[in-house]
mmCIF file as gemmi writes it, N, C-alpha and C atoms, coordinates in Angstrom:
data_model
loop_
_atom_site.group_PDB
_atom_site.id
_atom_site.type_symbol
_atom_site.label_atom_id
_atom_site.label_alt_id
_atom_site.label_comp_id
_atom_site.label_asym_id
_atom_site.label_entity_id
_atom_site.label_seq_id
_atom_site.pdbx_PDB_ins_code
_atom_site.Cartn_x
_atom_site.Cartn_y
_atom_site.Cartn_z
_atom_site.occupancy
_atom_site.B_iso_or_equiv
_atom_site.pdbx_formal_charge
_atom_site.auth_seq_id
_atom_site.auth_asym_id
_atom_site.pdbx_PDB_model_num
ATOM 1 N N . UNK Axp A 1 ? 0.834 -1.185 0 1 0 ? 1 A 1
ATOM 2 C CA . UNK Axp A 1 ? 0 0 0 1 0 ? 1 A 1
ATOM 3 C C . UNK Axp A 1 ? 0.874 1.24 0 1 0 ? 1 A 1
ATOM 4 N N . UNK Axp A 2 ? 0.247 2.388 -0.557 1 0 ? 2 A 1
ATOM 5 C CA . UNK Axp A 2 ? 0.834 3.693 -0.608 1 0 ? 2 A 1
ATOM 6 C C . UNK Axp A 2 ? 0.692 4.589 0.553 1 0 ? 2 A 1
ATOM 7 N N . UNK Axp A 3 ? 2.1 4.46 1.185 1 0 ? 3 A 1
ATOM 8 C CA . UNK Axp A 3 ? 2.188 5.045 2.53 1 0 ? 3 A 1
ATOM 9 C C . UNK Axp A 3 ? 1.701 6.398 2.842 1 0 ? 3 A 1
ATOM 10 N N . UNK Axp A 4 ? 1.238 7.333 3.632 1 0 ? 4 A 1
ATOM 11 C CA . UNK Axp A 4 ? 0.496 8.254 4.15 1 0 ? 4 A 1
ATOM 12 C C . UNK Axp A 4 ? 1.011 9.267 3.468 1 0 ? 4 A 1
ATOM 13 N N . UNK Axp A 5 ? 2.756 9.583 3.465 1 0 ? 5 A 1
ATOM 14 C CA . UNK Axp A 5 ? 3.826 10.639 3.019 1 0 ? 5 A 1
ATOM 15 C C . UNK Axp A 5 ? 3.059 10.674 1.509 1 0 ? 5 A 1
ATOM 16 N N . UNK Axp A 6 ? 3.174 9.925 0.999 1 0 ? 6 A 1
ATOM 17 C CA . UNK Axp A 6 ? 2.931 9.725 -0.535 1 0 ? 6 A 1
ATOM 18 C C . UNK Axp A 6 ? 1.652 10.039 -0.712 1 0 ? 6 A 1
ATOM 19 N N . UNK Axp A 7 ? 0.266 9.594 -0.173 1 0 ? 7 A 1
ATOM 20 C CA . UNK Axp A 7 ? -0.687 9.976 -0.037 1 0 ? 7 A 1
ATOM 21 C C . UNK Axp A 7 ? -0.572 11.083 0.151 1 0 ? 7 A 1
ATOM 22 N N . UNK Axp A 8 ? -0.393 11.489 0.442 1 0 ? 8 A 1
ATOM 23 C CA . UNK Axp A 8 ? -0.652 13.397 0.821 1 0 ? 8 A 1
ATOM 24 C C . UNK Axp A 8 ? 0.216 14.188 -0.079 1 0 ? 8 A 1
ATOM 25 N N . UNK Axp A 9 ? 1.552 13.344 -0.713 1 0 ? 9 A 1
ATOM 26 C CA . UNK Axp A 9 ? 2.152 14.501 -1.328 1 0 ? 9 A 1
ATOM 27 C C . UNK Axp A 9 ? 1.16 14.408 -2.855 1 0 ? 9 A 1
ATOM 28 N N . UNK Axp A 10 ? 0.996 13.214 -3.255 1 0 ? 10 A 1
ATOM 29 C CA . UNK Axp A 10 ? -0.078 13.164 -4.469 1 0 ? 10 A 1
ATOM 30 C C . UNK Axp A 10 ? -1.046 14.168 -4.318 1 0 ? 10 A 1
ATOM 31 N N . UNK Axp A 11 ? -1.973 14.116 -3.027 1 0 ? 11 A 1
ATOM 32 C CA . UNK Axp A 11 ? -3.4 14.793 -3.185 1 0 ? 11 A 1
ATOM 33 C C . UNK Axp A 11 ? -2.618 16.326 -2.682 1 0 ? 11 A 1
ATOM 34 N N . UNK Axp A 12 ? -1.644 16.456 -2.384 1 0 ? 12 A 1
ATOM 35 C CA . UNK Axp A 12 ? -1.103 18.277 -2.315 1 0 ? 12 A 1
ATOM 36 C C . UNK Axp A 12 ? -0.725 18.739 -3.984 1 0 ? 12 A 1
ATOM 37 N N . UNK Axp A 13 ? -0.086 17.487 -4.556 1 0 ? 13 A 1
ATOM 38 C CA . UNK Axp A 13 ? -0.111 17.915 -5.958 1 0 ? 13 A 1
ATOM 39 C C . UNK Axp A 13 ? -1.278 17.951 -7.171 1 0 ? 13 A 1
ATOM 40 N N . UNK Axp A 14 ? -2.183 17.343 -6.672 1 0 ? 14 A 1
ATOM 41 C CA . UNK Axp A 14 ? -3.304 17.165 -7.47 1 0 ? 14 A 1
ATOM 42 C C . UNK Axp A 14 ? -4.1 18.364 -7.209 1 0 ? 14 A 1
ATOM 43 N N . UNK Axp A 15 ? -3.908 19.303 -6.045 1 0 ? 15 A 1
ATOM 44 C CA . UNK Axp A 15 ? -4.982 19.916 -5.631 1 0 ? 15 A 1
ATOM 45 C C . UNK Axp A 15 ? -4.218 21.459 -6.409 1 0 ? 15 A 1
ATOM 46 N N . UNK Axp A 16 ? -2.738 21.711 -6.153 1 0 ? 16 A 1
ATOM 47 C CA . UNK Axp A 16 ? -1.872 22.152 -6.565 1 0 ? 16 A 1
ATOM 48 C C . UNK Axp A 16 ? -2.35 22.302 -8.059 1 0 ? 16 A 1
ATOM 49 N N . UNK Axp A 17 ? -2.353 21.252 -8.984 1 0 ? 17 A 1
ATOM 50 C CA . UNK Axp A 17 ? -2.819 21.339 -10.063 1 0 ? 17 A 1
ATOM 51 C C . UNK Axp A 17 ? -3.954 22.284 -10.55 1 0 ? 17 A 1
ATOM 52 N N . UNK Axp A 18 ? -4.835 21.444 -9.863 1 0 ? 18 A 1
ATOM 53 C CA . UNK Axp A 18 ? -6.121 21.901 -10.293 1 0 ? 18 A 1
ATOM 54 C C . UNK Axp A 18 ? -6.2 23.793 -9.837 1 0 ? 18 A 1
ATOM 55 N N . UNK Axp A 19 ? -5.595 24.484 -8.532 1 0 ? 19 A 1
ATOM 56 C CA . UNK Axp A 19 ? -5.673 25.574 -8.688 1 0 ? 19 A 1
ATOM 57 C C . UNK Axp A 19 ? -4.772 26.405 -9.369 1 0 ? 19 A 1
ATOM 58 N N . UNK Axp A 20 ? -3.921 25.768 -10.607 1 0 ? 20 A 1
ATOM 59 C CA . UNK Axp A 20 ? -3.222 26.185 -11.189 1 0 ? 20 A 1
ATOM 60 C C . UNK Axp A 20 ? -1.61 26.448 -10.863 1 0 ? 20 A 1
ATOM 61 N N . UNK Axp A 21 ? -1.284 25.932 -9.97 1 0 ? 21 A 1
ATOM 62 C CA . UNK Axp A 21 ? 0.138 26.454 -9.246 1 0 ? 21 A 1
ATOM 63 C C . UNK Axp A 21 ? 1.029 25.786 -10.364 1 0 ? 21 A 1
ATOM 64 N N . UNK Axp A 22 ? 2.151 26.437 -10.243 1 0 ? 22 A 1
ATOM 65 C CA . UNK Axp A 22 ? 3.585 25.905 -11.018 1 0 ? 22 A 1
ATOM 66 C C . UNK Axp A 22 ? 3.556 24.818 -10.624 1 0 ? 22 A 1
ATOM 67 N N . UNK Axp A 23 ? 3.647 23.535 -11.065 1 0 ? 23 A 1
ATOM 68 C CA . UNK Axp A 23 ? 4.036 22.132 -10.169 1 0 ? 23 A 1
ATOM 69 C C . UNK Axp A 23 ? 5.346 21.671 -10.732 1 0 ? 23 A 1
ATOM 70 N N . UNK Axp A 24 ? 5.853 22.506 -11.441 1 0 ? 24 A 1
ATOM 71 C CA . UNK Axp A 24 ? 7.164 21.949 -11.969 1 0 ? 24 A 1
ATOM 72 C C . UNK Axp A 24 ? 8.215 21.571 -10.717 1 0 ? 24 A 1
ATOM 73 N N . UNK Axp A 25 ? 8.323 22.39 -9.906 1 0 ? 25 A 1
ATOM 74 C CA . UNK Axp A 25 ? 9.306 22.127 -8.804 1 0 ? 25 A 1
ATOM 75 C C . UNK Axp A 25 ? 8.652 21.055 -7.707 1 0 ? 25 A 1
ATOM 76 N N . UNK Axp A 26 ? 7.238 20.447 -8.22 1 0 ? 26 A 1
ATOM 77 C CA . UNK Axp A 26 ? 6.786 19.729 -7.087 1 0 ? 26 A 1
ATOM 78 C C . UNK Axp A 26 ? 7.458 18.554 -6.715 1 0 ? 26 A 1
ATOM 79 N N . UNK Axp A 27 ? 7.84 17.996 -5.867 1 0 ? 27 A 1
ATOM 80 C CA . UNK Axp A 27 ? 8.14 16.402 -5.437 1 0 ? 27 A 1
ATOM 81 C C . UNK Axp A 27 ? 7.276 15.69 -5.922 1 0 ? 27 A 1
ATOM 82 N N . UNK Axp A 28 ? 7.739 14.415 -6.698 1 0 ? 28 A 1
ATOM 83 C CA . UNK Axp A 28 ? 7.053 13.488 -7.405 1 0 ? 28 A 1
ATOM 84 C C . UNK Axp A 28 ? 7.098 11.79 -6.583 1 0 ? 28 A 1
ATOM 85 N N . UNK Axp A 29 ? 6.468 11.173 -6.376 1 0 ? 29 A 1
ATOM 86 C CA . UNK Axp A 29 ? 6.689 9.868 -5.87 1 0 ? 29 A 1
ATOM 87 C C . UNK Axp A 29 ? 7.541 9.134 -7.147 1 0 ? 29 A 1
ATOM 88 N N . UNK Axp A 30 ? 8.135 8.212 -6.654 1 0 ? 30 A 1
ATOM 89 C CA . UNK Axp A 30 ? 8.6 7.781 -7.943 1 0 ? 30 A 1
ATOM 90 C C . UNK Axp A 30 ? 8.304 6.4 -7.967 1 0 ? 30 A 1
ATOM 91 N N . UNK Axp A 31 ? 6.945 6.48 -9.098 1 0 ? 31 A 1
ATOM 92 C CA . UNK Axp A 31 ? 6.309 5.601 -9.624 1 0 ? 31 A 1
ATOM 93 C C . UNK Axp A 31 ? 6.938 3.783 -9.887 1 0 ? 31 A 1
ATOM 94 N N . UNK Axp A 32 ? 7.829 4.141 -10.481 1 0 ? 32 A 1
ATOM 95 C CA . UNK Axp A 32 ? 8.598 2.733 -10.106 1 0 ? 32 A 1
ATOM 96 C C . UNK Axp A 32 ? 8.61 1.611 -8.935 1 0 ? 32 A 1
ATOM 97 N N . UNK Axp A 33 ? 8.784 2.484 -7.985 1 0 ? 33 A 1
ATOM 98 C CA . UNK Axp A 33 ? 8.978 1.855 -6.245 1 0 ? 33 A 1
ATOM 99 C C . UNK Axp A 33 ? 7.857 1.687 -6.224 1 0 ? 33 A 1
ATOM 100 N N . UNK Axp A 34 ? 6.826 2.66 -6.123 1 0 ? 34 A 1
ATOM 101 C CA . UNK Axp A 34 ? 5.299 2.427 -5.871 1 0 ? 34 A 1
ATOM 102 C C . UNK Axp A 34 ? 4.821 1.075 -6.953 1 0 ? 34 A 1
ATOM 103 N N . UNK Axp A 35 ? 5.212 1.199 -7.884 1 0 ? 35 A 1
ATOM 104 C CA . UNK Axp A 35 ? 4.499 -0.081 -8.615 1 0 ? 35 A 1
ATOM 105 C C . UNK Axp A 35 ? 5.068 -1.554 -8.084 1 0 ? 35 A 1
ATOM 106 N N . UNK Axp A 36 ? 6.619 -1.673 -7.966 1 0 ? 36 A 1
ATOM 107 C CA . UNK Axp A 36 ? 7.394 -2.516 -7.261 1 0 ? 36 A 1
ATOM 108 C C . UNK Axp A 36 ? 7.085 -3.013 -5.492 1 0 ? 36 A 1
ATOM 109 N N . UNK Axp A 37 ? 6.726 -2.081 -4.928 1 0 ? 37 A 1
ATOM 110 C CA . UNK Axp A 37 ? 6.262 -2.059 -3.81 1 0 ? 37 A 1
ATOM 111 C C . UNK Axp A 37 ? 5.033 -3.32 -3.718 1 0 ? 37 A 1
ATOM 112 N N . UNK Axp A 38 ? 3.619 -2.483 -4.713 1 0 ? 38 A 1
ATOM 113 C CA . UNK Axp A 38 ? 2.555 -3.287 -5.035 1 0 ? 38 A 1
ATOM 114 C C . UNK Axp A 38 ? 2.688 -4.384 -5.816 1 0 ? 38 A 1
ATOM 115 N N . UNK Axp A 39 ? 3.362 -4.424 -6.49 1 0 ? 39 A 1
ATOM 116 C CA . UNK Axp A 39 ? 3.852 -6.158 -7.227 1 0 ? 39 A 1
ATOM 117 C C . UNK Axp A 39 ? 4.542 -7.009 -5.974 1 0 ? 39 A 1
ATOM 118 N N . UNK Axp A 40 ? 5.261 -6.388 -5.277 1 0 ? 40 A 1
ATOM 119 C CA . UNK Axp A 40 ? 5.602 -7.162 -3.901 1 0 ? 40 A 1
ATOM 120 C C . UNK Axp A 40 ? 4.662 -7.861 -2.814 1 0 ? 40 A 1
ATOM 121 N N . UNK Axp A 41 ? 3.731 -6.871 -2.44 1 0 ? 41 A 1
ATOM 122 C CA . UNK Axp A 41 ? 2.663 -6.946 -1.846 1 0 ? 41 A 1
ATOM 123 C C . UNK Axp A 41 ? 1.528 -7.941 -2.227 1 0 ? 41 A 1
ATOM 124 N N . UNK Axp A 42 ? 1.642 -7.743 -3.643 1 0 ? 42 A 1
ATOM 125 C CA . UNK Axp A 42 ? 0.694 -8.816 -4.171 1 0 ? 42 A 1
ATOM 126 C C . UNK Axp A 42 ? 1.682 -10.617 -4.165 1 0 ? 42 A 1
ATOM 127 N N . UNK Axp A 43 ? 2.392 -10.339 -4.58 1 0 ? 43 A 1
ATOM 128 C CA . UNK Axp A 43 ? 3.536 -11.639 -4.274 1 0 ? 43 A 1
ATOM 129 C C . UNK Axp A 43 ? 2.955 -12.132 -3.275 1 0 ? 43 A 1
ATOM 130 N N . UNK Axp A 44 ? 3.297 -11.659 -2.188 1 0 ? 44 A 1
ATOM 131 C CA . UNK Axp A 44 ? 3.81 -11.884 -1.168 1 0 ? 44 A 1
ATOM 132 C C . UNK Axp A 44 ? 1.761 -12.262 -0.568 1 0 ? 44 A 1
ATOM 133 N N . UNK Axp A 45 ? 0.882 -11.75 -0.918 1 0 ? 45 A 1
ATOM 134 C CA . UNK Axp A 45 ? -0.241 -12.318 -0.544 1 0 ? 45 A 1
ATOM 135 C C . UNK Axp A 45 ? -0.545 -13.191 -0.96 1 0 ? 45 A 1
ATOM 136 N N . UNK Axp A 46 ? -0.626 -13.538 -2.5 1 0 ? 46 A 1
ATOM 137 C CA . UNK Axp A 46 ? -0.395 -14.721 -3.145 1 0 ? 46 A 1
ATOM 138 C C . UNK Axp A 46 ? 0.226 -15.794 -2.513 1 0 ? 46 A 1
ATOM 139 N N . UNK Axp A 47 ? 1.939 -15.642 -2.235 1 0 ? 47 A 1
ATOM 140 C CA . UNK Axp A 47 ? 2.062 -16.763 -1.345 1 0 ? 47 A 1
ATOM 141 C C . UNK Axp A 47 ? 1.305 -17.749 -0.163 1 0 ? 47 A 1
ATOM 142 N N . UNK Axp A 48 ? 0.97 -16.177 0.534 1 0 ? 48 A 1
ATOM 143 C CA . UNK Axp A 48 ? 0.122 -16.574 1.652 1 0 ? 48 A 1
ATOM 144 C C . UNK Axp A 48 ? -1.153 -17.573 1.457 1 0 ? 48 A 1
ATOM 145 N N . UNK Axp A 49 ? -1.959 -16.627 0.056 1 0 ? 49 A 1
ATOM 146 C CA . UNK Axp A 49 ? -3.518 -17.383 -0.291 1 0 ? 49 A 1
ATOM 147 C C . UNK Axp A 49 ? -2.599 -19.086 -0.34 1 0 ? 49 A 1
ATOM 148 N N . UNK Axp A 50 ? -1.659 -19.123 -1.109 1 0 ? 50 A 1
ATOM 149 C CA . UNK Axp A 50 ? -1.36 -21.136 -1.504 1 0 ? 50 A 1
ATOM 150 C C . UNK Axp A 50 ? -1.039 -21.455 -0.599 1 0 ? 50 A 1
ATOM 151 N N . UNK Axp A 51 ? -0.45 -20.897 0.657 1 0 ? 51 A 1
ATOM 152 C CA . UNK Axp A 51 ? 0.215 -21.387 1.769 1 0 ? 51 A 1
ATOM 153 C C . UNK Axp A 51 ? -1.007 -22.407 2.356 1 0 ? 51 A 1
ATOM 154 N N . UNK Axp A 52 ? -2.391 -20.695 2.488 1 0 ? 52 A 1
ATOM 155 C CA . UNK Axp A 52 ? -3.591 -21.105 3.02 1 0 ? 52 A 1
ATOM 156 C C . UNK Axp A 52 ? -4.41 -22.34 2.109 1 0 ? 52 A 1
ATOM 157 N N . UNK Axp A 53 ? -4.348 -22.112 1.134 1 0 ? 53 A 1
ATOM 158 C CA . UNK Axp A 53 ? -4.921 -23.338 -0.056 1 0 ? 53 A 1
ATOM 159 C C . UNK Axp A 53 ? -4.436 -24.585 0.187 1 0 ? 53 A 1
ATOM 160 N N . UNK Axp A 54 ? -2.98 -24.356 0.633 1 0 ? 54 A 1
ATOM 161 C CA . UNK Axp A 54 ? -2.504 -25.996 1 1 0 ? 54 A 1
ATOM 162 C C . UNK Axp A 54 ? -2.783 -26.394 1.915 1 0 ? 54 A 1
ATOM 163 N N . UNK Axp A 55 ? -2.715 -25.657 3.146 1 0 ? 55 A 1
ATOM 164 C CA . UNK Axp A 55 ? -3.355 -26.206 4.272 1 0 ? 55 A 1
ATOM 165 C C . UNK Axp A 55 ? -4.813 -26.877 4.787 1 0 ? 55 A 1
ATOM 166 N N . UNK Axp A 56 ? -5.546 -26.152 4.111 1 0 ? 56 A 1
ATOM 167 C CA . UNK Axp A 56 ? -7.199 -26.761 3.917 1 0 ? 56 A 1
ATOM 168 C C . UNK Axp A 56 ? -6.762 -27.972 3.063 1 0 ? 56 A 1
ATOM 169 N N . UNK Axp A 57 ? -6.22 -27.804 1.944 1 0 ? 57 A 1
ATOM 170 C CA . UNK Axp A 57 ? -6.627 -29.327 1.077 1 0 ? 57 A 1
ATOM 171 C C . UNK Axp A 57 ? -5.595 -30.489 2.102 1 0 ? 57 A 1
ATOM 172 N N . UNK Axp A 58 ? -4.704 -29.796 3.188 1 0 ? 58 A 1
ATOM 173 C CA . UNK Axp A 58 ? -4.336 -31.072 3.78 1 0 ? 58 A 1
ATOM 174 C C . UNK Axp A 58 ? -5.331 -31.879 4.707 1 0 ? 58 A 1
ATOM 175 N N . UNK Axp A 59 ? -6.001 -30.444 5.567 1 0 ? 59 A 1
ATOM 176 C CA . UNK Axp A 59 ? -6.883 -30.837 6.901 1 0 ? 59 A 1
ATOM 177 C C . UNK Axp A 59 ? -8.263 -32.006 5.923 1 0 ? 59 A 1
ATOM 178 N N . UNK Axp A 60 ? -8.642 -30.925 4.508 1 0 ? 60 A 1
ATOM 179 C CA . UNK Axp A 60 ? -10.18 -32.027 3.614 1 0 ? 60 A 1
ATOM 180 C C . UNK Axp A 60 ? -9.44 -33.537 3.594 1 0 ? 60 A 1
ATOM 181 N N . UNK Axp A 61 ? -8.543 -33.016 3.32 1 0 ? 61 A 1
ATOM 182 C CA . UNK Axp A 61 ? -7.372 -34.849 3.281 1 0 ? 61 A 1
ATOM 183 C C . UNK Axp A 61 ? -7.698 -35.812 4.382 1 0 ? 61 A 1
ATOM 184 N N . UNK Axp A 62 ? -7.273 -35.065 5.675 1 0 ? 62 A 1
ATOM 185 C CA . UNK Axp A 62 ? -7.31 -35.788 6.719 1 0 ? 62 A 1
ATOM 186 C C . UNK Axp A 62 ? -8.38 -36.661 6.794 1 0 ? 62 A 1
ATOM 187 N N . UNK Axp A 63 ? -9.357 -35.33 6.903 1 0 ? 63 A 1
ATOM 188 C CA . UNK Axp A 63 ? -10.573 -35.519 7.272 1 0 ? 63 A 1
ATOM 189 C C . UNK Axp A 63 ? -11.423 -36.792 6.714 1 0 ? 63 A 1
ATOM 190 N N . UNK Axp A 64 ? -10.821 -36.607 5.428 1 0 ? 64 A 1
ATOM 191 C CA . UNK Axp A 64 ? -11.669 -37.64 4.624 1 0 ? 64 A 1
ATOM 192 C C . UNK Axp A 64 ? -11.134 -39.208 4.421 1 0 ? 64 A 1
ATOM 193 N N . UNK Axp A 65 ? -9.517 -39.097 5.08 1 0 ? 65 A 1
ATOM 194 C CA . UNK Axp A 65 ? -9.081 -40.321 5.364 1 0 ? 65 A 1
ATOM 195 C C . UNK Axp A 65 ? -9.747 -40.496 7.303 1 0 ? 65 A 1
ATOM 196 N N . UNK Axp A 66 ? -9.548 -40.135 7.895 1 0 ? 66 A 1
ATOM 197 C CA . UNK Axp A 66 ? -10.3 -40.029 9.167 1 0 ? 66 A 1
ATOM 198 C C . UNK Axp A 66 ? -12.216 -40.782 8.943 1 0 ? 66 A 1
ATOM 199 N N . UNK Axp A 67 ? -12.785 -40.185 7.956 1 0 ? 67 A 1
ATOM 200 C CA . UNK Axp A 67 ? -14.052 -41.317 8.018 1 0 ? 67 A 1
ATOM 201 C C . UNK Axp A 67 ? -14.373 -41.949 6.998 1 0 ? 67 A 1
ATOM 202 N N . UNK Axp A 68 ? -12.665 -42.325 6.067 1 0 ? 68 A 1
ATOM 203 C CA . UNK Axp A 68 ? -12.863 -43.908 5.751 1 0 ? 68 A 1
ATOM 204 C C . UNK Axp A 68 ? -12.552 -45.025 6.716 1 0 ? 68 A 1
ATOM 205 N N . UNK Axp A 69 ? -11.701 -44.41 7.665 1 0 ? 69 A 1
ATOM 206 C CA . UNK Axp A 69 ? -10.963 -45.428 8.887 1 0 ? 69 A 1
ATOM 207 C C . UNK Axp A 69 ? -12.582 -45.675 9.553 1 0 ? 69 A 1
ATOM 208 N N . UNK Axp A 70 ? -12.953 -44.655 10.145 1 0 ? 70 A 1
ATOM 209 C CA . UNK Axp A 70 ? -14.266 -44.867 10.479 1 0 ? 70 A 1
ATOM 210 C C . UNK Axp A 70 ? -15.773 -45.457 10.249 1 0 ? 70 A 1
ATOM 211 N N . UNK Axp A 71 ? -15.537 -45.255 8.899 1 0 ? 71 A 1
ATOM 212 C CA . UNK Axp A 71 ? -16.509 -46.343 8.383 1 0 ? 71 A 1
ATOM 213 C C . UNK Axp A 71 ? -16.198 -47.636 8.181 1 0 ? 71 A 1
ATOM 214 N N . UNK Axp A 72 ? -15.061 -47.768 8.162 1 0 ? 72 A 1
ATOM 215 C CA . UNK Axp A 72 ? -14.353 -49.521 7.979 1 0 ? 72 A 1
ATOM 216 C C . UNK Axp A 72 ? -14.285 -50.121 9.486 1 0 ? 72 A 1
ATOM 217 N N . UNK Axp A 73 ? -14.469 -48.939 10.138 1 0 ? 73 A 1
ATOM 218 C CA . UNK Axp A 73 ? -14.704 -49.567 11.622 1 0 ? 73 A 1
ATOM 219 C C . UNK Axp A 73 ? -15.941 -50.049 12.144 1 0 ? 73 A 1
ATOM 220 N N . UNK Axp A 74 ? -17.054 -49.228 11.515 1 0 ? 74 A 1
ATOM 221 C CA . UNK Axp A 74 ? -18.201 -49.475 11.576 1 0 ? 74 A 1
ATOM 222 C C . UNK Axp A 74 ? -18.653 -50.936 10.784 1 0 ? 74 A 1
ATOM 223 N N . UNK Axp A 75 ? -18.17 -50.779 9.987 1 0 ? 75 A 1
ATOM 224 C CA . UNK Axp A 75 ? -18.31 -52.102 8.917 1 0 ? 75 A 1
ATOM 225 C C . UNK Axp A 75 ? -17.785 -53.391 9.876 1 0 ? 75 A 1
ATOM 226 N N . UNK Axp A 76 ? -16.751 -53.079 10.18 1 0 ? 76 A 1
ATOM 227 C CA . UNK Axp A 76 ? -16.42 -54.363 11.298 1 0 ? 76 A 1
ATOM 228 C C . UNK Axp A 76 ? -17.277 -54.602 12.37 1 0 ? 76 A 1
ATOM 229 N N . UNK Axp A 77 ? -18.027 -53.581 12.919 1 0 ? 77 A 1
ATOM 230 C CA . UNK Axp A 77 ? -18.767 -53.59 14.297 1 0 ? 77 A 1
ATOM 231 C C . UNK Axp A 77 ? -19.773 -54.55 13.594 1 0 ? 77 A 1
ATOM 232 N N . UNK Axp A 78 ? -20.398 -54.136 12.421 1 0 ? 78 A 1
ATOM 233 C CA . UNK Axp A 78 ? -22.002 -54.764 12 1 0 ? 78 A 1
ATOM 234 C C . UNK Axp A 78 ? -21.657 -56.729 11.846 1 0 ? 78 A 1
């Protein structure tokens, strides 16, 4: 995400704009980092979502070896 500094220097330059001020000398974020930043961020959640994706399809795993044992137990009881 786009940190607060940056947030504010954007909407000081946007506002800057619009009432006409010189913005030539304005401070610019530099777009690069900000896009790199968010390609990171997204990485890095991504990982997380498969981390989380693997873990459920281990526990449905379990689970579903857990009441075949169980029904083969039952099968023996009858």
């Amino acid at each position: 995400m786009m940190g607060t500094k940056k947030t504010v220097a954007i909407s000081t330059l946007a506002l800057a704009m619009i009432a006409g001020a010189d913005t030539s000398y304005a401070e610019t974020p530099d777009v690069a980092n900000i896009h790199d930043s968010i390609k990171q961020h997204a990485e890095e959640r991504e990982a997380e979502l498969k981390q989380a994706k693997q873990n459920v399809e281990e526990k449905v795993a379990e689970a579903k070896q857990h009441r075949e044992e169980r029904e083969a137990e039952l099968k023996q009881a009858k």
